[in-house]
Amino acid sequence: MRAFISKMFIVSLAYVWIMALPLQAEAGIVVEWEKTFDNRIANSVVGTSDGAMVVAGAADTDDFWLAKLDARGNLVWEVTDTSSNGASQVIETSDGGLAAVTYGGDVIKLDAQGGELWKNGFLSTLSGCYECRTSITETADGGLAASSTDSFYDGSYYYCNGDSFLAKFDSEGNGLWEKSLDFCAESIAGTSDGGIVLAGGEVEEFHSSSDSDPFLMKIGADEEILWENTGYHGDALTSVIEIADGELAMTMASFPGEGRLIIADANGESMSDEYWWYLPYSIIETADAGLAAIGSFFSDGDMNVAIGKTEPYRDWQDVSWQWYETFGEAGVDDRASSVTQISDGGLVIAGRKNWEQTWIMKLMEPGKIHLDMDISTTDYDNPTHIESELPACKDSEIWIAVAATDVINLDTYQVEVSFDTTRLQFMEGAEDNPLGGIYNLLKKNGGKTTGFLAVEDTPGTVNISNTLTGEDCDQAPEGSGLLALLKFKVLTTGSDAELTLGNAFFIDCAGNNASVSDLENGKFILQSNLPSDFNADGVVDFIDLGLLANHWLLECGDDAWNAKYDLEEDCIVNYQDLRIFGDNWLNQGGNCPISR
């Protein structure tokens, strides 16, 4: 991708806009990194309060395995235990520790470093199965609840034998109560009112049959069944979480390979039912009050991974997908088991390749673009240095900045800035200003750029683009910095003059392109000029008097003529203008820069 773009951005094509290139972003997401672990199988991943993540699964086919990775995917620690079989799920608990449940039903409480605090095999004695479908959640009282469903795997699907159990534990690992269930529980979630919600299906051939019926149940803190619901149109619920106001978000499978995203109220009644193109396994709520779900689908005989994210919460009765993306490798069975979000906003998918290798992938939104209307401060790692508004007056000529934040391995960018040509005039653009100590973001790691463009091919739209040369990904910057400097002239007074960002995308050094939807626009707050404030510093004083004296007795047509000193507007600077100047002496007003 880079070589192709670099060839297109040659000097002889300086006025050819990048939109002529066949580059369309597929999703607002980019891959930050991928990691694999041999002889490990990942079933679950959870973000931790220190910005890292913990992966749970099996080592050497069937031993309990936990691993902690930092935000860059580096291994922090790893724990294996041959006395327990593989972990189905791991969660972070409110005390900062961890809790996991194994295939066999062992519930294990651990500290933040993976050290075992206690283990309770009570659930495993109830279910009596070696490879159960198990799930775990923390309850509102600080205890734990775990479910276990008797099942077996035939090489393609899990089959449920129709027997499930739920057990409640206190924070010390003591079993408090248990309950047998006559449906196939797939996922459980603690609720804010102290209850537990269980999701699954009502059929023996769960996870493979279109004869299944989705099933949702809520159990209260005193183990009583509060309600049951089977009124969903699909085959089986595969995951459930509690979101705002006690509402529930669920994924539902419709075999052989489709899914749905369901939002239900606190009583399990459906509020929204959104179609998804893939078979979903896991769902989370994101920091921006959206939802993210992962699943799988078949393509050319291989299993592939899909992830989708909804728009942030507005009205759960009108859920819409913000983006979705698919990943897969020919000849490899890629399966996603779990998704989480860590504190830097990244989404982490845990899964497996060909049932023998753990696969962890971190996804990030490609970054943000801002209009900084005041370039006196350009430390864009500090959000307070980005000013989206600036006072301006007629005839002001002002430089503003187009800045990016939170980019990852940036190689190429494109963005448009639109404006009203009756209010503003675009004068020129610049890649950076080395004399002023302002450098382009692409040069952050010592890289060189080619083909910078900031042109107004279409009236009212400035097209900006730039790219790195070479093939060295170490030169592709991360973080924040300048994309372009733009100079505008204010043509009028009155209502504000807005500048709007659009049609933006980033391409990383691996050639992945993503649309940028997080755009912060800017505007000039147009003000009437303060009469006689010739240097536009907000006060009429001796500096302005000196400027008036420098133009004394000049007339229209003289080489040094400037109409702003002709306050009387009679084509000569004389005592009439001095009289008006005296009337304005020491007046103060808004800061209207003539040039910045």
XYZ file of C-alpha atoms in Angstrom, residues 15-589:
575
model
C -2.364 19.184 -7.619
C -3.882 15.737 -8.015
C -6.132 15.132 -5.022
C -5.764 11.884 -3.161
C -9.478 11.196 -3.558
C -8.657 10.092 -7.075
C -6.937 7.082 -5.512
C -8.968 3.923 -4.838
C -8.631 4.165 -1.066
C -11.803 3.714 0.924
C -11.707 2.888 4.607
C -13.528 -0.278 5.534
C -13.970 0.451 9.232
C -13.095 2.949 11.901
C -10.627 0.532 13.512
C -7.002 -0.511 13.076
C -4.943 -3.431 14.375
C -2.366 -2.206 16.905
C -0.783 -5.609 17.497
C -1.279 -9.386 17.346
C 0.286 -12.023 19.589
C 0.281 -15.805 19.458
C 1.187 -18.397 22.107
C 1.958 -21.977 21.128
C 0.396 -24.855 23.043
C -2.123 -22.493 24.595
C -5.850 -22.064 23.969
C -7.511 -18.788 24.951
C -11.155 -18.897 26.014
C -11.533 -15.576 27.817
C -9.908 -12.156 28.207
C -10.644 -9.345 30.662
C -9.254 -5.839 30.998
C -7.731 -4.994 34.381
C -7.842 -1.767 36.355
C -4.116 -1.114 35.790
C -4.616 -0.842 32.021
C -3.478 -4.384 31.235
C -5.395 -7.601 30.467
C -5.595 -11.208 31.666
C -6.174 -14.135 29.312
C -7.575 -17.456 30.525
C -7.683 -20.852 28.874
C -5.778 -24.105 28.673
C -2.075 -24.986 28.498
C -0.828 -28.198 26.912
C -4.371 -29.036 25.840
C -6.077 -29.248 29.228
C -4.213 -27.580 32.129
C -5.449 -24.416 33.823
C -3.727 -21.357 32.303
C -3.755 -17.626 33.058
C -1.514 -14.972 31.495
C -1.279 -11.251 32.063
C -0.299 -8.961 29.163
C 0.390 -5.245 29.259
C -1.293 -2.795 26.889
C 1.405 -3.465 24.266
C 0.854 -7.207 24.388
C 4.010 -8.039 26.354
C 3.781 -10.994 28.749
C 3.827 -9.827 32.383
C 3.266 -13.174 34.103
C 1.894 -16.637 33.369
C 0.323 -19.242 35.657
C -0.419 -22.897 34.947
C -1.964 -25.516 37.217
C -2.059 -29.196 36.344
C -4.504 -29.912 39.194
C -7.320 -28.112 37.395
C -8.370 -28.336 33.783
C -8.621 -25.383 31.425
C -10.324 -22.120 32.357
C -13.536 -21.182 30.567
C -13.752 -17.615 31.828
C -11.850 -15.077 33.934
C -13.150 -11.836 35.486
C -11.602 -9.034 37.508
C -13.265 -8.674 40.903
C -14.058 -5.498 42.813
C -11.115 -6.074 45.195
C -8.667 -5.861 42.283
C -8.131 -9.608 42.153
C -9.295 -12.241 39.680
C -11.764 -15.110 39.602
C -11.961 -17.963 37.107
C -14.029 -21.051 36.443
C -12.710 -24.193 34.765
C -14.265 -26.608 32.277
C -14.888 -29.028 35.107
C -16.545 -26.436 37.339
C -13.741 -25.493 39.753
C -14.203 -21.902 40.945
C -10.839 -20.280 41.689
C -10.155 -16.927 43.373
C -6.770 -15.339 42.677
C -4.898 -12.202 43.615
C -3.847 -9.587 41.034
C -0.600 -11.479 40.352
C -2.370 -14.763 39.619
C -1.673 -16.348 42.984
C -4.393 -18.739 44.108
C -6.347 -17.621 47.201
C -8.902 -20.386 47.257
C -10.481 -23.068 45.085
C -13.931 -24.604 45.426
C -14.905 -27.731 43.469
C -18.502 -27.756 44.700
C -19.943 -26.923 41.285
C -17.936 -29.695 39.636
C -19.411 -32.293 42.008
C -22.909 -31.116 41.049
C -22.450 -31.299 37.304
C -20.160 -34.316 37.255
C -18.811 -33.423 33.818
C -15.214 -33.040 32.741
C -15.695 -30.496 29.935
C -18.731 -28.478 30.912
C -19.854 -25.144 29.484
C -19.131 -22.875 32.447
C -19.507 -19.177 33.227
C -18.706 -16.940 36.228
C -19.764 -13.514 37.512
C -19.297 -11.361 40.590
C -22.465 -10.601 42.531
C -23.468 -7.300 44.109
C -22.514 -8.519 47.620
C -18.904 -9.203 46.574
C -19.413 -12.941 46.227
C -19.277 -15.101 43.114
C -21.768 -17.137 41.130
C -20.911 -19.776 38.550
C -22.896 -21.976 36.197
C -22.079 -25.327 34.643
C -23.794 -27.126 31.767
C -23.127 -30.782 30.949
C -21.957 -30.859 27.341
C -19.653 -32.578 24.890
C -17.812 -31.493 21.750
C -17.981 -33.431 18.470
C -15.191 -31.548 16.679
C -17.448 -28.821 15.328
C -20.076 -27.961 17.941
C -20.835 -28.253 21.620
C -23.880 -30.302 22.500
C -25.851 -29.725 25.683
C -27.216 -32.691 27.609
C -29.928 -30.555 29.135
C -28.609 -30.353 32.700
C -27.246 -27.111 34.145
C -26.376 -26.005 37.652
C -25.876 -22.645 39.354
C -23.880 -22.198 42.578
C -23.384 -19.115 44.771
C -20.210 -18.498 46.828
C -19.255 -15.860 49.364
C -16.042 -13.839 49.040
C -14.137 -16.449 51.076
C -15.103 -19.309 48.787
C -17.799 -20.901 50.920
C -20.695 -22.402 48.986
C -23.963 -20.687 49.946
C -26.534 -22.413 47.762
C -26.985 -24.311 44.517
C -29.793 -24.743 42.014
C -30.397 -27.219 39.222
C -31.764 -25.857 35.940
C -33.674 -27.535 33.136
C -32.141 -25.546 30.271
C -28.658 -25.113 28.816
C -27.012 -22.122 30.530
C -24.359 -20.518 28.367
C -23.636 -17.215 30.115
C -24.423 -15.549 33.447
C -24.218 -11.969 34.743
C -24.653 -10.423 38.165
C -27.109 -7.531 38.331
C -26.958 -4.332 40.371
C -29.983 -5.347 42.473
C -28.190 -8.453 43.730
C -29.704 -10.884 41.251
C -28.198 -13.207 38.637
C -29.276 -13.453 34.976
C -28.674 -16.676 33.045
C -28.852 -16.926 29.246
C -28.860 -20.008 27.042
C -31.177 -22.304 25.135
C -33.853 -24.967 25.586
C -32.647 -27.894 23.498
C -30.331 -30.863 23.781
C -28.440 -30.067 20.568
C -27.521 -26.602 21.797
C -24.976 -24.733 19.650
C -25.827 -26.665 16.518
C -29.546 -26.981 15.988
C -32.184 -24.629 14.629
C -34.678 -26.493 16.845
C -33.388 -24.623 19.903
C -35.301 -21.864 21.712
C -33.566 -18.956 23.464
C -34.004 -18.907 27.218
C -33.409 -16.142 29.761
C -33.890 -16.427 33.522
C -33.349 -14.126 36.479
C -32.700 -15.417 39.970
C -32.873 -13.142 43.009
C -30.355 -12.763 45.807
C -32.317 -15.337 47.843
C -32.106 -17.894 44.987
C -35.765 -17.536 44.026
C -36.635 -17.462 40.316
C -37.928 -13.950 39.573
C -38.850 -14.447 35.927
C -38.207 -16.494 32.786
C -38.412 -15.400 29.163
C -38.367 -17.393 25.940
C -39.902 -14.719 23.711
C -36.938 -14.144 21.423
C -36.784 -15.068 17.755
C -33.692 -17.225 17.331
C -32.099 -20.413 18.573
C -29.923 -19.717 21.633
C -28.605 -16.799 23.695
C -24.806 -16.961 23.795
C -23.877 -14.098 26.156
C -25.515 -11.606 28.506
C -24.391 -8.484 30.407
C -26.139 -5.819 32.463
C -25.936 -2.270 31.091
C -27.442 1.063 32.200
C -30.611 1.197 34.332
C -30.641 -2.558 34.890
C -31.203 -3.246 31.202
C -29.629 -6.295 29.567
C -27.604 -6.717 26.383
C -27.433 -10.167 24.813
C -26.135 -11.914 21.740
C -28.258 -14.608 20.140
C -27.302 -17.287 17.644
C -29.511 -18.349 14.769
C -27.941 -21.489 13.377
C -26.173 -22.311 11.198
C -24.377 -18.957 11.116
C -26.272 -15.754 11.859
C -26.832 -13.710 14.968
C -28.712 -10.904 16.638
C -28.020 -8.241 19.234
C -30.861 -7.936 21.748
C -31.488 -5.213 24.313
C -34.002 -6.116 27.025
C -35.399 -4.213 29.983
C -34.777 -5.236 33.584
C -37.628 -7.781 33.288
C -36.191 -9.435 30.202
C -38.667 -7.896 27.752
C -37.086 -7.134 24.395
C -36.539 -3.433 23.617
C -34.376 -3.799 20.517
C -33.513 -6.670 18.196
C -30.726 -5.891 15.725
C -29.591 -8.314 13.007
C -25.898 -9.267 12.791
C -24.318 -11.150 9.923
C -22.199 -13.490 12.033
C -22.505 -16.096 14.780
C -21.886 -14.135 18.014
C -20.155 -15.410 21.147
C -19.379 -12.493 23.453
C -20.553 -8.943 24.187
C -19.287 -6.053 26.322
C -20.275 -2.466 27.050
C -17.656 0.041 25.875
C -16.422 3.169 27.640
C -18.424 5.434 25.316
C -21.665 3.629 26.267
C -21.746 1.567 23.100
C -21.596 -2.212 22.736
C -19.003 -4.454 21.109
C -19.650 -8.049 20.042
C -17.439 -10.737 18.532
C -18.291 -13.878 16.631
C -17.271 -16.174 13.795
C -18.304 -17.127 10.286
C -17.276 -19.605 7.598
C -15.521 -18.439 4.439
C -14.190 -20.871 1.820
C -14.267 -23.665 4.367
C -12.321 -21.747 7.012
C -13.603 -20.199 10.233
C -13.023 -16.438 10.464
C -13.496 -13.784 13.146
C -15.912 -10.847 13.136
C -16.213 -7.882 15.499
C -18.748 -5.084 15.504
C -19.377 -1.987 17.590
C -22.609 -0.054 18.006
C -23.027 3.689 18.147
C -22.802 5.128 21.684
C -25.989 4.912 23.725
C -28.777 7.192 22.597
C -31.902 5.114 22.596
C -31.587 1.357 22.887
C -34.776 1.051 20.876
C -32.790 2.302 17.875
C -29.480 0.414 17.982
C -27.210 0.884 14.973
C -23.778 -0.499 14.125
C -20.985 2.080 14.112
C -18.568 -0.269 12.351
C -17.714 -3.927 11.943
C -14.627 -5.733 10.705
C -13.614 -9.290 9.832
C -10.304 -11.101 10.171
C -9.145 -14.428 8.852
C -6.282 -16.307 7.272
C -6.683 -18.756 4.409
C -6.232 -22.335 5.495
C -6.443 -21.455 9.187
C -9.368 -21.935 11.546
C -9.539 -18.564 13.332
C -12.007 -18.528 16.218
C -12.849 -15.686 18.578
C -13.863 -16.602 22.111
C -13.961 -13.338 24.049
C -13.619 -9.569 23.799
C -12.729 -6.886 26.350
C -11.835 -3.201 26.432
C -8.806 -1.894 28.311
C -8.331 1.555 29.811
C -6.680 3.150 26.751
C -9.848 2.415 24.771
C -8.431 -0.533 22.855
C -10.566 -3.585 22.145
C -8.818 -6.920 22.710
C -9.992 -10.156 21.102
C -8.891 -13.539 22.443
C -9.250 -16.692 20.393
C -7.379 -19.537 18.818
C -5.869 -20.762 15.585
C -6.444 -24.362 14.578
C -7.245 -25.334 18.193
C -3.557 -25.341 19.099
C -2.396 -21.743 19.285
C -3.706 -18.790 21.279
C -4.319 -15.655 19.241
C -4.626 -12.236 20.910
C -5.327 -9.100 18.880
C -5.687 -5.488 19.999
C -7.764 -3.053 17.973
C -7.809 0.717 18.336
C -9.806 3.482 16.780
C -7.450 5.198 14.317
C -7.259 8.493 16.210
C -8.897 11.901 16.235
C -8.561 15.064 14.166
C -9.030 18.546 15.611
C -9.004 22.117 14.344
C -6.811 24.187 16.650
C -7.774 27.805 16.122
C -4.963 29.197 18.303
C -1.508 27.885 17.391
C 0.318 29.755 20.127
C 0.447 26.384 21.938
C 0.959 23.176 19.961
C 1.549 20.475 22.581
C -1.280 18.297 21.304
C -0.631 15.577 23.877
C -2.296 18.086 26.216
C -5.975 18.473 25.167
C -6.202 21.893 26.836
C -3.878 23.234 24.126
C -6.508 22.658 21.451
C -8.745 25.717 21.036
C -11.818 25.186 18.900
C -12.827 28.877 18.827
C -11.036 32.167 18.154
C -12.327 35.761 18.041
C -11.677 37.399 14.677
C -12.621 40.546 12.796
C -12.996 41.528 9.185
C -9.665 41.506 7.309
C -7.990 39.321 9.956
C -5.509 36.891 8.400
C -5.018 33.958 10.756
C -3.112 30.676 10.723
C -4.852 27.688 12.269
C -3.718 24.095 12.745
C -5.168 20.736 11.736
C -3.960 18.384 14.474
C -4.249 14.651 15.169
C -4.282 12.854 18.510
C -4.033 9.181 19.523
C -2.775 7.926 16.147
C -1.131 4.521 15.729
C 1.747 3.861 13.288
C 0.526 6.648 10.992
C 1.840 6.526 7.417
C -0.639 8.543 5.332
C -3.530 10.858 6.039
C -6.307 12.620 4.199
C -8.822 15.162 5.512
C -11.007 17.949 4.149
C -11.755 21.329 5.758
C -14.937 23.000 4.509
C -15.950 26.642 4.980
C -18.306 29.370 3.727
C -16.580 31.307 0.939
C -18.727 34.382 1.625
C -17.214 34.599 5.100
C -13.693 33.212 4.746
C -10.976 33.112 2.103
C -8.382 30.325 2.072
C -4.997 31.897 1.427
C -2.348 29.165 1.783
C -1.363 25.957 3.544
C 1.864 24.634 5.001
C 3.085 21.222 6.133
C 4.736 22.708 9.223
C 6.693 25.728 10.458
C 10.226 24.675 11.469
C 11.253 28.262 12.255
C 8.372 28.431 14.727
C 9.226 25.027 16.169
C 6.084 23.396 14.739
C 6.797 20.142 12.898
C 4.528 17.757 11.021
C 3.480 14.651 12.942
C 4.804 12.329 10.207
C 8.333 13.616 10.909
C 8.130 12.771 14.626
C 10.350 9.676 14.358
C 12.789 11.091 11.817
C 10.803 10.138 8.736
C 10.577 12.160 5.526
C 7.390 13.078 3.723
C 6.433 13.550 0.105
C 3.529 15.130 -1.739
C 2.046 17.340 0.993
C -1.146 18.946 -0.315
C -3.341 21.708 1.070
C -5.321 22.919 -1.924
C -8.756 24.382 -2.618
C -9.669 22.557 -5.806
C -13.359 22.985 -5.025
C -14.452 26.377 -3.687
C -15.040 26.134 0.039
C -13.125 22.873 0.576
C -9.430 22.565 1.392
C -8.087 19.094 0.604
C -5.173 18.012 2.799
C -3.005 14.923 2.392
C 0.496 13.732 3.170
C 2.495 10.495 3.288
C 5.767 9.095 4.585
C 8.445 7.895 2.198
C 10.246 4.592 2.566
C 9.279 1.285 4.138
C 10.503 1.660 7.735
C 7.591 1.188 10.159
C 9.775 2.491 12.980
C 9.360 5.929 11.427
C 5.555 5.747 11.527
C 4.548 7.915 14.498
C 2.173 7.283 17.356
C 0.540 9.867 19.569
C -0.322 13.443 18.657
C 0.905 16.229 16.403
C 0.367 18.585 13.484
C -1.112 17.540 10.138
C -1.264 20.956 8.429
C -1.246 24.721 8.937
C -3.917 26.709 7.096
C -4.185 30.474 6.641
C -7.609 32.124 6.283
C -8.735 35.712 5.772
C -11.957 36.898 7.370
C -14.150 38.613 4.785
C -17.057 39.871 6.854
C -18.528 40.436 10.294
C -21.695 39.112 11.888
C -22.435 35.458 12.570
C -19.605 33.009 13.285
C -17.555 31.461 10.473
C -17.386 27.697 10.969
C -14.792 25.274 9.616
C -15.891 21.645 9.293
C -13.728 18.527 9.046
C -14.776 15.603 6.875
C -13.782 12.778 4.515
C -10.907 11.805 6.801
C -8.927 8.593 6.910
C -5.585 7.333 8.181
C -3.415 4.586 6.711
C -0.945 2.835 8.984
C 2.479 1.532 8.007
C 1.076 -1.939 7.306
C -1.333 -0.527 4.712
C -4.462 -0.782 6.857
C -6.780 2.135 6.168
C -9.528 3.348 8.471
C -12.002 6.185 8.338
C -11.673 8.761 11.103
C -15.046 9.659 12.582
C -13.894 11.482 15.728
C -13.584 15.000 14.300
C -13.539 18.255 16.285
C -14.492 21.276 14.182
C -13.570 24.905 14.768
C -14.897 28.389 14.179
C -14.000 32.049 14.111
C -16.198 34.119 16.398
C -16.626 37.178 14.223
C -16.652 40.535 15.976
C -16.904 44.110 14.887
C -13.484 45.750 14.697
C -12.657 48.068 17.567
C -12.275 51.438 15.794
C -8.751 52.885 16.004
C -7.264 49.640 17.435
C -4.905 49.353 14.479
C -2.694 46.592 15.927
C -5.708 44.565 17.123
C -4.482 44.116 20.689
C -7.856 45.017 22.203
C -7.053 48.582 23.356
C -6.645 51.983 21.659
C -3.369 53.353 23.015
C -0.001 54.959 22.137
C 0.953 52.092 19.824
C -2.081 52.844 17.668
C -1.305 56.579 17.788
C 2.168 55.875 16.436
C 0.719 53.805 13.603
C -1.678 56.637 12.742
C 1.220 59.104 12.711
C 3.128 56.836 10.303
C 0.285 57.262 7.804
C -0.283 60.972 8.385
C -1.461 62.901 5.301
C -1.357 59.851 3.051
C -4.043 59.883 0.381
C -5.866 57.275 -1.682
C -3.523 55.985 -4.358
C -0.304 56.569 -2.433
C 2.017 53.561 -2.294
C 1.719 53.187 1.493
C -2.025 53.884 1.600
C -4.044 51.703 4.001
C -7.760 52.409 4.278
C -8.027 51.313 7.912
C -6.297 54.530 9.024
C -8.815 56.656 7.126
C -11.378 56.699 9.917
C -13.359 59.514 8.294
C -13.344 57.612 4.975
C -12.509 60.755 2.957
C -9.391 59.400 1.221
C -6.886 61.277 3.395
C -5.438 60.693 6.859
C -5.610 64.050 8.638
C -6.995 65.916 11.647
C -10.515 64.499 11.011
C -9.165 61.005 11.596
C -7.199 62.237 14.632
C -10.444 63.609 16.091
C -12.169 60.228 15.724
C -9.101 58.555 17.150
C -9.290 60.806 20.191
C -12.917 59.840 20.734
C -11.820 56.168 20.874
C -8.807 56.758 23.150
C -8.275 53.908 25.648
C -11.386 52.065 24.470
C -11.090 48.305 24.899
C -12.734 45.433 23.082
